[in-house]
């Protein structure tokens, strides 16, 4: 059994087009639908490792800049 992995996106018309040739004809196809922008497990693990490595790394002071003057508005009637 040969496994082929393709990444394709469903078009705005709701049709999924797969770039397959005659060599892949007469085969079963399994489709997994994931939300657009979902993160593969390996990338998710890399991201979580990045967060663990950088969490609490800020050194220095947090400063809130001057907020300016409060705007005076006309009263609602």
Coordinates of N, CA and C in Angstrom, one line a residue, residues 11-63:
X11 N -11.9 25.2 -2.2 CA -12.2 26.5 -2.8 C -13.4 27.1 -2.3
X12 N -13.6 28.4 -2.6 CA -14.8 29.1 -2.2 C -16.1 28.4 -2.7
X13 N -16.0 27.7 -3.7 CA -17.2 27.0 -4.3 C -17.4 25.6 -3.6
X14 N -16.6 25.3 -2.6 CA -16.8 24.1 -1.8 C -16.2 22.8 -2.5
X15 N -15.5 23.0 -3.5 CA -14.9 21.9 -4.3 C -13.5 21.7 -4.0
X16 N -13.1 20.5 -3.7 CA -11.7 20.1 -3.4 C -11.1 19.5 -4.7
X17 N -10.0 20.1 -5.1 CA -9.3 19.6 -6.3 C -8.0 19.0 -5.9
X18 N -7.7 17.8 -6.3 CA -6.5 17.1 -5.9 C -5.6 16.9 -7.1
X19 N -4.4 17.3 -7.1 CA -3.5 17.2 -8.2 C -2.9 15.8 -8.3
X20 N -3.7 14.8 -8.8 CA -3.3 13.4 -9.0 C -3.3 13.1 -10.5
X21 N -2.4 12.2 -10.8 CA -2.3 11.7 -12.2 C -2.9 10.3 -12.4
X22 N -2.7 9.8 -13.5 CA -3.2 8.5 -13.9 C -2.6 7.4 -13.0
X23 N -1.4 7.5 -12.5 CA -0.8 6.5 -11.7 C -1.5 6.3 -10.3
X24 N -2.2 7.4 -9.9 CA -3.0 7.3 -8.7 C -4.5 6.9 -8.9
X25 N -4.8 6.6 -10.1 CA -6.2 6.3 -10.5 C -6.7 5.0 -9.8
X26 N -8.0 4.8 -9.6 CA -8.5 3.6 -9.1 C -8.0 3.3 -7.7
X27 N -8.0 4.3 -6.8 CA -7.6 4.1 -5.4 C -8.6 4.7 -4.5
X28 N -8.6 4.2 -3.3 CA -9.4 4.8 -2.2 C -8.7 6.1 -1.7
X29 N -9.6 7.1 -1.3 CA -9.0 8.3 -0.8 C -9.7 8.6 0.6
X30 N -8.8 9.0 1.5 CA -9.3 9.4 2.9 C -9.0 10.9 3.0
X31 N -10.1 11.6 3.4 CA -10.0 13.1 3.6 C -10.2 13.4 5.0
X32 N -9.3 14.3 5.6 CA -9.4 14.8 6.9 C -9.6 16.3 6.8
X33 N -10.7 16.8 7.3 CA -11.0 18.3 7.2 C -10.5 18.9 8.5
X34 N -9.7 20.0 8.3 CA -9.2 20.7 9.4 C -9.5 22.2 9.2
X35 N -9.7 23.0 10.3 CA -10.0 24.4 10.1 C -8.7 25.1 9.4
X36 N -9.0 26.1 8.6 CA -7.9 26.8 8.0 C -7.0 27.4 9.1
X37 N -5.7 27.4 8.9 CA -4.8 27.9 9.9 C -4.5 27.0 11.1
X38 N -5.1 25.8 11.1 CA -4.8 24.9 12.2 C -3.3 24.6 12.1
X39 N -2.7 24.3 13.3 CA -1.3 24.0 13.4 C -1.1 22.5 13.5
X40 N -0.2 21.9 12.7 CA 0.1 20.5 12.9 C 0.7 20.2 14.2
X41 N 0.6 19.0 14.7 CA 1.1 18.7 16.0 C 2.6 19.0 16.2
X42 N 3.4 18.7 15.2 CA 4.9 19.0 15.4 C 5.1 20.5 15.5
X43 N 4.4 21.3 14.7 CA 4.6 22.7 14.8 C 4.0 23.2 16.2
X44 N 3.0 22.6 16.6 CA 2.4 23.0 17.9 C 3.4 22.7 19.0
X45 N 4.1 21.6 19.0 CA 5.1 21.3 20.0 C 6.3 22.3 19.9
X46 N 6.7 22.6 18.7 CA 7.7 23.6 18.6 C 7.3 24.9 19.2
X47 N 6.1 25.3 18.9 CA 5.5 26.6 19.5 C 5.5 26.6 21.0
X48 N 5.0 25.5 21.6 CA 5.0 25.4 23.0 C 6.4 25.4 23.6
X49 N 7.3 24.7 22.9 CA 8.7 24.8 23.4 C 9.3 26.2 23.4
X50 N 8.9 26.9 22.3 CA 9.3 28.3 22.3 C 8.7 29.1 23.4
X51 N 7.5 28.9 23.7 CA 6.8 29.6 24.8 C 7.5 29.3 26.2
X52 N 7.8 28.0 26.4 CA 8.5 27.6 27.6 C 9.9 28.3 27.7
X53 N 10.6 28.4 26.6 CA 11.9 28.9 26.6 C 11.9 30.4 26.9
X54 N 10.9 31.1 26.4 CA 10.9 32.6 26.5 C 10.0 33.1 27.6
X55 N 9.2 32.3 28.3 CA 8.3 32.8 29.3 C 9.1 33.3 30.5
X56 N 8.7 34.5 30.9 CA 9.4 35.1 32.0 C 10.8 35.7 31.7
X57 N 11.1 35.8 30.4 CA 12.4 36.3 30.0 C 12.5 37.9 30.0
X58 N 11.4 38.6 30.1 CA 11.4 40.1 30.1 C 12.3 40.5 31.3
X59 N 13.2 41.4 31.0 CA 14.0 42.0 32.1 C 13.9 43.5 31.9
X60 N 13.5 44.2 32.9 CA 13.4 45.6 32.9 C 12.1 46.0 33.6
X61 N 11.7 47.3 33.3 CA 10.5 47.8 34.0 C 9.4 48.0 32.9
X62 N 8.2 47.8 33.3 CA 7.1 48.1 32.5 C 6.7 49.6 32.8
X63 N 6.6 50.4 31.8 CA 6.2 51.8 32.0 C 4.9 52.1 31.2

